[in-house]
């Protein structure tokens, strides 16, 4: 992402996943790490708060998939939202 190599909308989906994690945890996810870039690459977000449903966790975790080719597009996420 730093070189914009391979950038597409799924990069923004990953960023939205990070924003969701920060929102549900009520704090910045990487505040105690020395290198933000290293923390972002290594993070697994396994400490999703238990007060939220498994469906929400899976939804957010799908956005944070490290492999961009496996990460959903916006249309995929919209289809997962219950009506």
PDB file of N, CA and C in Angstrom:
ATOM      1  N   UNK A   1       0.827  -1.203   0.000  1.00  0.00           N
ATOM      2  CA  UNK A   1       0.000   0.000   0.000  1.00  0.00           C
ATOM      3  C   UNK A   1       0.863   1.255   0.000  1.00  0.00           C
ATOM      4  N   UNK A   2       2.017   1.174   0.616  1.00  0.00           N
ATOM      5  CA  UNK A   2       2.857   2.365   0.698  1.00  0.00           C
ATOM      6  C   UNK A   2       3.305   2.843  -0.668  1.00  0.00           C
ATOM      7  N   UNK A   3       3.389   1.941  -1.620  1.00  0.00           N
ATOM      8  CA  UNK A   3       3.793   2.322  -2.972  1.00  0.00           C
ATOM      9  C   UNK A   3       2.601   2.413  -3.916  1.00  0.00           C
ATOM     10  N   UNK A   4       1.401   2.201  -3.386  1.00  0.00           N
ATOM     11  CA  UNK A   4       0.158   2.163  -4.169  1.00  0.00           C
ATOM     12  C   UNK A   4       0.150   1.018  -5.167  1.00  0.00           C
ATOM     13  N   UNK A   5       1.056   0.078  -5.002  1.00  0.00           N
ATOM     14  CA  UNK A   5       1.128  -1.073  -5.890  1.00  0.00           C
ATOM     15  C   UNK A   5      -0.012  -2.028  -5.539  1.00  0.00           C
ATOM     16  N   UNK A   6      -0.858  -2.315  -6.482  1.00  0.00           N
ATOM     17  CA  UNK A   6      -1.950  -3.236  -6.268  1.00  0.00           C
ATOM     18  C   UNK A   6      -3.110  -2.658  -5.473  1.00  0.00           C
ATOM     19  N   UNK A   7      -3.203  -1.349  -5.421  1.00  0.00           N
ATOM     20  CA  UNK A   7      -4.290  -0.717  -4.667  1.00  0.00           C
ATOM     21  C   UNK A   7      -5.613  -0.896  -5.404  1.00  0.00           C
ATOM     22  N   UNK A   8      -6.655  -1.293  -4.654  1.00  0.00           N
ATOM     23  CA  UNK A   8      -8.016  -1.279  -5.162  1.00  0.00           C
ATOM     24  C   UNK A   8      -8.959  -1.098  -3.977  1.00  0.00           C
ATOM     25  N   UNK A   9     -10.248  -1.220  -4.200  1.00  0.00           N
ATOM     26  CA  UNK A   9     -11.224  -0.941  -3.142  1.00  0.00           C
ATOM     27  C   UNK A   9     -11.084  -1.873  -1.946  1.00  0.00           C
ATOM     28  N   UNK A  10     -10.490  -3.053  -2.145  1.00  0.00           N
ATOM     29  CA  UNK A  10     -10.311  -3.969  -1.018  1.00  0.00           C
ATOM     30  C   UNK A  10      -9.284  -3.443  -0.022  1.00  0.00           C
ATOM     31  N   UNK A  11      -8.426  -2.558  -0.465  1.00  0.00           N
ATOM     32  CA  UNK A  11      -7.506  -1.897   0.465  1.00  0.00           C
ATOM     33  C   UNK A  11      -8.305  -1.027   1.417  1.00  0.00           C
ATOM     34  N   UNK A  12      -9.298  -0.335   0.906  1.00  0.00           N
ATOM     35  CA  UNK A  12     -10.169   0.485   1.745  1.00  0.00           C
ATOM     36  C   UNK A  12     -11.024  -0.380   2.673  1.00  0.00           C
ATOM     37  N   UNK A  13     -11.401  -1.564   2.218  1.00  0.00           N
ATOM     38  CA  UNK A  13     -12.157  -2.488   3.058  1.00  0.00           C
ATOM     39  C   UNK A  13     -11.323  -2.863   4.279  1.00  0.00           C
ATOM     40  N   UNK A  14     -10.035  -3.117   4.067  1.00  0.00           N
ATOM     41  CA  UNK A  14      -9.142  -3.444   5.186  1.00  0.00           C
ATOM     42  C   UNK A  14      -9.097  -2.277   6.174  1.00  0.00           C
ATOM     43  N   UNK A  15      -8.986  -1.067   5.662  1.00  0.00           N
ATOM     44  CA  UNK A  15      -8.966   0.114   6.529  1.00  0.00           C
ATOM     45  C   UNK A  15     -10.263   0.250   7.317  1.00  0.00           C
ATOM     46  N   UNK A  16     -11.368  -0.079   6.681  1.00  0.00           N
ATOM     47  CA  UNK A  16     -12.651  -0.034   7.364  1.00  0.00           C
ATOM     48  C   UNK A  16     -12.697  -1.085   8.479  1.00  0.00           C
ATOM     49  N   UNK A  17     -12.086  -2.234   8.249  1.00  0.00           N
ATOM     50  CA  UNK A  17     -12.004  -3.261   9.282  1.00  0.00           C
ATOM     51  C   UNK A  17     -11.230  -2.771  10.495  1.00  0.00           C
ATOM     52  N   UNK A  18     -10.125  -2.086  10.249  1.00  0.00           N
ATOM     53  CA  UNK A  18      -9.340  -1.506  11.347  1.00  0.00           C
ATOM     54  C   UNK A  18     -10.189  -0.493  12.112  1.00  0.00           C
ATOM     55  N   UNK A  19     -10.931   0.332  11.403  1.00  0.00           N
ATOM     56  CA  UNK A  19     -11.797   1.320  12.041  1.00  0.00           C
ATOM     57  C   UNK A  19     -12.857   0.635  12.903  1.00  0.00           C
ATOM     58  N   UNK A  20     -13.412  -0.465  12.408  1.00  0.00           N
ATOM     59  CA  UNK A  20     -14.408  -1.217  13.191  1.00  0.00           C
ATOM     60  C   UNK A  20     -13.787  -1.774  14.467  1.00  0.00           C
ATOM     61  N   UNK A  21     -12.584  -2.333  14.361  1.00  0.00           N
ATOM     62  CA  UNK A  21     -11.906  -2.880  15.543  1.00  0.00           C
ATOM     63  C   UNK A  21     -11.680  -1.787  16.580  1.00  0.00           C
ATOM     64  N   UNK A  22     -11.215  -0.634  16.136  1.00  0.00           N
ATOM     65  CA  UNK A  22     -10.993   0.482  17.056  1.00  0.00           C
ATOM     66  C   UNK A  22     -12.309   0.879  17.720  1.00  0.00           C
ATOM     67  N   UNK A  23     -13.381   0.870  16.946  1.00  0.00           N
ATOM     68  CA  UNK A  23     -14.686   1.269  17.473  1.00  0.00           C
ATOM     69  C   UNK A  23     -15.215   0.291  18.522  1.00  0.00           C
ATOM     70  N   UNK A  24     -15.083  -0.995  18.295  1.00  0.00           N
ATOM     71  CA  UNK A  24     -15.626  -1.960  19.251  1.00  0.00           C
ATOM     72  C   UNK A  24     -14.749  -2.117  20.480  1.00  0.00           C
ATOM     73  N   UNK A  25     -13.481  -1.798  20.359  1.00  0.00           N
ATOM     74  CA  UNK A  25     -12.575  -1.895  21.505  1.00  0.00           C
ATOM     75  C   UNK A  25     -12.472  -0.586  22.266  1.00  0.00           C
ATOM     76  N   UNK A  26     -12.970   0.483  21.716  1.00  0.00           N
ATOM     77  CA  UNK A  26     -12.927   1.812  22.323  1.00  0.00           C
ATOM     78  C   UNK A  26     -11.498   2.308  22.567  1.00  0.00           C
ATOM     79  N   UNK A  27     -10.563   1.835  21.772  1.00  0.00           N
ATOM     80  CA  UNK A  27      -9.203   2.357  21.841  1.00  0.00           C
ATOM     81  C   UNK A  27      -8.463   2.008  20.563  1.00  0.00           C
ATOM     82  N   UNK A  28      -7.407   2.753  20.315  1.00  0.00           N
ATOM     83  CA  UNK A  28      -6.602   2.532  19.116  1.00  0.00           C
ATOM     84  C   UNK A  28      -5.892   1.196  19.247  1.00  0.00           C
ATOM     85  N   UNK A  29      -6.065   0.348  18.277  1.00  0.00           N
ATOM     86  CA  UNK A  29      -5.585  -1.022  18.331  1.00  0.00           C
ATOM     87  C   UNK A  29      -4.072  -1.155  18.462  1.00  0.00           C
ATOM     88  N   UNK A  30      -3.313  -0.260  17.924  1.00  0.00           N
ATOM     89  CA  UNK A  30      -1.860  -0.439  17.839  1.00  0.00           C
ATOM     90  C   UNK A  30      -1.091   0.513  18.747  1.00  0.00           C
ATOM     91  N   UNK A  31      -1.722   1.017  19.782  1.00  0.00           N
ATOM     92  CA  UNK A  31      -1.100   2.052  20.592  1.00  0.00           C
ATOM     93  C   UNK A  31       0.154   1.626  21.337  1.00  0.00           C
ATOM     94  N   UNK A  32       0.365   0.349  21.581  1.00  0.00           N
ATOM     95  CA  UNK A  32       1.513  -0.080  22.361  1.00  0.00           C
ATOM     96  C   UNK A  32       2.605  -0.710  21.509  1.00  0.00           C
ATOM     97  N   UNK A  33       2.549  -0.550  20.254  1.00  0.00           N
ATOM     98  CA  UNK A  33       3.537  -1.161  19.360  1.00  0.00           C
ATOM     99  C   UNK A  33       4.555  -0.116  18.932  1.00  0.00           C
ATOM    100  N   UNK A  34       5.795  -0.552  18.751  1.00  0.00           N
ATOM    101  CA  UNK A  34       6.849   0.368  18.324  1.00  0.00           C
ATOM    102  C   UNK A  34       6.681   0.788  16.869  1.00  0.00           C
ATOM    103  N   UNK A  35       6.375  -0.157  16.031  1.00  0.00           N
ATOM    104  CA  UNK A  35       6.243   0.140  14.607  1.00  0.00           C
ATOM    105  C   UNK A  35       4.810  -0.109  14.156  1.00  0.00           C
ATOM    106  N   UNK A  36       4.126   0.927  13.762  1.00  0.00           N
ATOM    107  CA  UNK A  36       2.743   0.787  13.314  1.00  0.00           C
ATOM    108  C   UNK A  36       2.652  -0.154  12.119  1.00  0.00           C
ATOM    109  N   UNK A  37       3.540  -0.003  11.155  1.00  0.00           N
ATOM    110  CA  UNK A  37       3.491  -0.858   9.974  1.00  0.00           C
ATOM    111  C   UNK A  37       3.681  -2.327  10.360  1.00  0.00           C
ATOM    112  N   UNK A  38       4.628  -2.604  11.218  1.00  0.00           N
ATOM    113  CA  UNK A  38       4.859  -3.979  11.670  1.00  0.00           C
ATOM    114  C   UNK A  38       3.641  -4.517  12.408  1.00  0.00           C
ATOM    115  N   UNK A  39       3.053  -3.697  13.249  1.00  0.00           N
ATOM    116  CA  UNK A  39       1.882  -4.114  14.012  1.00  0.00           C
ATOM    117  C   UNK A  39       0.714  -4.440  13.092  1.00  0.00           C
ATOM    118  N   UNK A  40       0.516  -3.633  12.099  1.00  0.00           N
ATOM    119  CA  UNK A  40      -0.588  -3.836  11.162  1.00  0.00           C
ATOM    120  C   UNK A  40      -0.403  -5.138  10.393  1.00  0.00           C
ATOM    121  N   UNK A  41       0.806  -5.417   9.965  1.00  0.00           N
ATOM    122  CA  UNK A  41       1.073  -6.624   9.185  1.00  0.00           C
ATOM    123  C   UNK A  41       0.931  -7.878  10.040  1.00  0.00           C
ATOM    124  N   UNK A  42       1.335  -7.817  11.301  1.00  0.00           N
ATOM    125  CA  UNK A  42       1.335  -9.003  12.158  1.00  0.00           C
ATOM    126  C   UNK A  42       0.036  -9.208  12.932  1.00  0.00           C
ATOM    127  N   UNK A  43      -0.785  -8.206  13.056  1.00  0.00           N
ATOM    128  CA  UNK A  43      -1.963  -8.276  13.908  1.00  0.00           C
ATOM    129  C   UNK A  43      -2.979  -9.290  13.403  1.00  0.00           C
ATOM    130  N   UNK A  44      -3.614  -9.996  14.342  1.00  0.00           N
ATOM    131  CA  UNK A  44      -4.641 -10.979  14.000  1.00  0.00           C
ATOM    132  C   UNK A  44      -6.032 -10.575  14.490  1.00  0.00           C
ATOM    133  N   UNK A  45      -6.115  -9.548  15.317  1.00  0.00           N
ATOM    134  CA  UNK A  45      -7.406  -9.072  15.852  1.00  0.00           C
ATOM    135  C   UNK A  45      -8.173 -10.171  16.558  1.00  0.00           C
ATOM    136  N   UNK A  46      -7.447 -11.065  17.202  1.00  0.00           N
ATOM    137  CA  UNK A  46      -8.094 -12.201  17.855  1.00  0.00           C
ATOM    138  C   UNK A  46      -8.807 -11.822  19.149  1.00  0.00           C
ATOM    139  N   UNK A  47      -8.549 -10.644  19.644  1.00  0.00           N
ATOM    140  CA  UNK A  47      -9.161 -10.231  20.907  1.00  0.00           C
ATOM    141  C   UNK A  47     -10.405  -9.374  20.687  1.00  0.00           C
ATOM    142  N   UNK A  48     -11.240  -9.782  19.759  1.00  0.00           N
ATOM    143  CA  UNK A  48     -12.499  -9.095  19.488  1.00  0.00           C
ATOM    144  C   UNK A  48     -13.365  -9.222  20.737  1.00  0.00           C
ATOM    145  N   UNK A  49     -13.922  -8.135  21.247  1.00  0.00           N
ATOM    146  CA  UNK A  49     -14.701  -8.199  22.497  1.00  0.00           C
ATOM    147  C   UNK A  49     -15.841  -9.214  22.437  1.00  0.00           C
ATOM    148  N   UNK A  50     -15.978  -9.973  23.494  1.00  0.00           N
ATOM    149  CA  UNK A  50     -16.971 -11.055  23.556  1.00  0.00           C
ATOM    150  C   UNK A  50     -18.413 -10.564  23.619  1.00  0.00           C
ATOM    151  N   UNK A  51     -18.612  -9.287  23.904  1.00  0.00           N
ATOM    152  CA  UNK A  51     -19.986  -8.782  24.010  1.00  0.00           C
ATOM    153  C   UNK A  51     -20.670  -8.675  22.644  1.00  0.00           C
ATOM    154  N   UNK A  52     -19.897  -8.786  21.575  1.00  0.00           N
ATOM    155  CA  UNK A  52     -20.450  -8.695  20.222  1.00  0.00           C
ATOM    156  C   UNK A  52     -20.681 -10.091  19.652  1.00  0.00           C
ATOM    157  N   UNK A  53     -21.590 -10.196  18.722  1.00  0.00           N
ATOM    158  CA  UNK A  53     -21.952 -11.490  18.141  1.00  0.00           C
ATOM    159  C   UNK A  53     -20.819 -12.073  17.299  1.00  0.00           C
ATOM    160  N   UNK A  54     -20.869 -13.378  17.161  1.00  0.00           N
ATOM    161  CA  UNK A  54     -19.911 -14.073  16.311  1.00  0.00           C
ATOM    162  C   UNK A  54     -20.055 -13.605  14.861  1.00  0.00           C
ATOM    163  N   UNK A  55     -21.278 -13.300  14.447  1.00  0.00           N
ATOM    164  CA  UNK A  55     -21.517 -12.822  13.079  1.00  0.00           C
ATOM    165  C   UNK A  55     -20.807 -11.498  12.825  1.00  0.00           C
ATOM    166  N   UNK A  56     -20.869 -10.602  13.809  1.00  0.00           N
ATOM    167  CA  UNK A  56     -20.180  -9.315  13.650  1.00  0.00           C
ATOM    168  C   UNK A  56     -18.673  -9.526  13.603  1.00  0.00           C
ATOM    169  N   UNK A  57     -18.173 -10.380  14.488  1.00  0.00           N
ATOM    170  CA  UNK A  57     -16.730 -10.666  14.492  1.00  0.00           C
ATOM    171  C   UNK A  57     -16.294 -11.206  13.132  1.00  0.00           C
ATOM    172  N   UNK A  58     -17.026 -12.174  12.600  1.00  0.00           N
ATOM    173  CA  UNK A  58     -16.671 -12.750  11.301  1.00  0.00           C
ATOM    174  C   UNK A  58     -16.744 -11.712  10.185  1.00  0.00           C
ATOM    175  N   UNK A  59     -17.737 -10.842  10.255  1.00  0.00           N
ATOM    176  CA  UNK A  59     -17.894  -9.770   9.269  1.00  0.00           C
ATOM    177  C   UNK A  59     -16.671  -8.857   9.278  1.00  0.00           C
ATOM    178  N   UNK A  60     -16.296  -8.406  10.480  1.00  0.00           N
ATOM    179  CA  UNK A  60     -15.151  -7.497  10.609  1.00  0.00           C
ATOM    180  C   UNK A  60     -13.852  -8.222  10.246  1.00  0.00           C
ATOM    181  N   UNK A  61     -13.705  -9.455  10.718  1.00  0.00           N
ATOM    182  CA  UNK A  61     -12.477 -10.193  10.429  1.00  0.00           C
ATOM    183  C   UNK A  61     -12.323 -10.448   8.933  1.00  0.00           C
ATOM    184  N   UNK A  62     -13.436 -10.610   8.221  1.00  0.00           N
ATOM    185  CA  UNK A  62     -13.328 -10.797   6.772  1.00  0.00           C
ATOM    186  C   UNK A  62     -12.760  -9.551   6.102  1.00  0.00           C
ATOM    187  N   UNK A  63     -13.071  -8.389   6.678  1.00  0.00           N
ATOM    188  CA  UNK A  63     -12.527  -7.148   6.124  1.00  0.00           C
ATOM    189  C   UNK A  63     -11.034  -7.038   6.388  1.00  0.00           C
ATOM    190  N   UNK A  64     -10.557  -7.687   7.429  1.00  0.00           N
ATOM    191  CA  UNK A  64      -9.156  -7.580   7.820  1.00  0.00           C
ATOM    192  C   UNK A  64      -8.299  -8.723   7.290  1.00  0.00           C
ATOM    193  N   UNK A  65      -8.843  -9.501   6.374  1.00  0.00           N
ATOM    194  CA  UNK A  65      -8.076 -10.580   5.748  1.00  0.00           C
ATOM    195  C   UNK A  65      -6.790  -9.999   5.158  1.00  0.00           C
ATOM    196  N   UNK A  66      -5.660 -10.584   5.548  1.00  0.00           N
ATOM    197  CA  UNK A  66      -4.367 -10.048   5.089  1.00  0.00           C
ATOM    198  C   UNK A  66      -4.157 -10.226   3.586  1.00  0.00           C
ATOM    199  N   UNK A  67      -4.647 -11.313   3.048  1.00  0.00           N
ATOM    200  CA  UNK A  67      -4.518 -11.552   1.620  1.00  0.00           C
ATOM    201  C   UNK A  67      -5.604 -10.773   0.886  1.00  0.00           C
ATOM    202  N   UNK A  68      -5.187  -9.791   0.130  1.00  0.00           N
ATOM    203  CA  UNK A  68      -6.171  -8.961  -0.576  1.00  0.00           C
ATOM    204  C   UNK A  68      -7.045  -9.784  -1.515  1.00  0.00           C
ATOM    205  N   UNK A  69      -6.488 -10.818  -2.108  1.00  0.00           N
ATOM    206  CA  UNK A  69      -7.279 -11.639  -3.042  1.00  0.00           C
ATOM    207  C   UNK A  69      -8.399 -12.398  -2.335  1.00  0.00           C
ATOM    208  N   UNK A  70      -8.290 -12.590  -1.021  1.00  0.00           N
ATOM    209  CA  UNK A  70      -9.332 -13.277  -0.246  1.00  0.00           C
ATOM    210  C   UNK A  70     -10.274 -12.297   0.451  1.00  0.00           C
ATOM    211  N   UNK A  71      -9.903 -11.023   0.456  1.00  0.00           N
ATOM    212  CA  UNK A  71     -10.709 -10.001   1.125  1.00  0.00           C
ATOM    213  C   UNK A  71     -11.934  -9.665   0.283  1.00  0.00           C
ATOM    214  N   UNK A  72     -13.091  -9.444   0.925  1.00  0.00           N
ATOM    215  CA  UNK A  72     -14.320  -9.169   0.170  1.00  0.00           C
ATOM    216  C   UNK A  72     -14.326  -7.790  -0.484  1.00  0.00           C
ATOM    217  N   UNK A  73     -15.103  -7.697  -1.540  1.00  0.00           N
ATOM    218  CA  UNK A  73     -15.395  -6.404  -2.149  1.00  0.00           C
ATOM    219  C   UNK A  73     -16.589  -5.804  -1.401  1.00  0.00           C
ATOM    220  N   UNK A  74     -16.864  -4.540  -1.621  1.00  0.00           N
ATOM    221  CA  UNK A  74     -17.990  -3.871  -0.966  1.00  0.00           C
ATOM    222  C   UNK A  74     -19.290  -4.630  -1.233  1.00  0.00           C
ATOM    223  N   UNK A  75     -19.493  -5.047  -2.465  1.00  0.00           N
ATOM    224  CA  UNK A  75     -20.712  -5.761  -2.823  1.00  0.00           C
ATOM    225  C   UNK A  75     -20.879  -7.043  -1.994  1.00  0.00           C
ATOM    226  N   UNK A  76     -19.770  -7.738  -1.738  1.00  0.00           N
ATOM    227  CA  UNK A  76     -19.806  -8.964  -0.938  1.00  0.00           C
ATOM    228  C   UNK A  76     -20.245  -8.659   0.489  1.00  0.00           C
ATOM    229  N   UNK A  77     -19.737  -7.568   1.038  1.00  0.00           N
ATOM    230  CA  UNK A  77     -20.088  -7.187   2.406  1.00  0.00           C
ATOM    231  C   UNK A  77     -21.558  -6.793   2.501  1.00  0.00           C
ATOM    232  N   UNK A  78     -22.043  -6.075   1.515  1.00  0.00           N
ATOM    233  CA  UNK A  78     -23.442  -5.656   1.514  1.00  0.00           C
ATOM    234  C   UNK A  78     -24.359  -6.877   1.535  1.00  0.00           C
ATOM    235  N   UNK A  79     -23.999  -7.911   0.819  1.00  0.00           N
ATOM    236  CA  UNK A  79     -24.819  -9.115   0.777  1.00  0.00           C
ATOM    237  C   UNK A  79     -24.854  -9.849   2.118  1.00  0.00           C
ATOM    238  N   UNK A  80     -23.856  -9.612   2.966  1.00  0.00           N
ATOM    239  CA  UNK A  80     -23.809 -10.266   4.275  1.00  0.00           C
ATOM    240  C   UNK A  80     -24.635  -9.547   5.338  1.00  0.00           C
ATOM    241  N   UNK A  81     -25.057  -8.338   5.059  1.00  0.00           N
ATOM    242  CA  UNK A  81     -25.827  -7.554   6.038  1.00  0.00           C
ATOM    243  C   UNK A  81     -27.259  -8.085   6.082  1.00  0.00           C
ATOM    244  N   UNK A  82     -27.715  -8.482   7.271  1.00  0.00           N
ATOM    245  CA  UNK A  82     -29.107  -8.971   7.373  1.00  0.00           C
ATOM    246  C   UNK A  82     -30.113  -7.883   7.009  1.00  0.00           C
ATOM    247  N   UNK A  83     -31.166  -8.286   6.344  1.00  0.00           N
ATOM    248  CA  UNK A  83     -32.189  -7.298   5.960  1.00  0.00           C
ATOM    249  C   UNK A  83     -33.291  -7.217   6.974  1.00  0.00           C
TER     250      UNK A  83
END
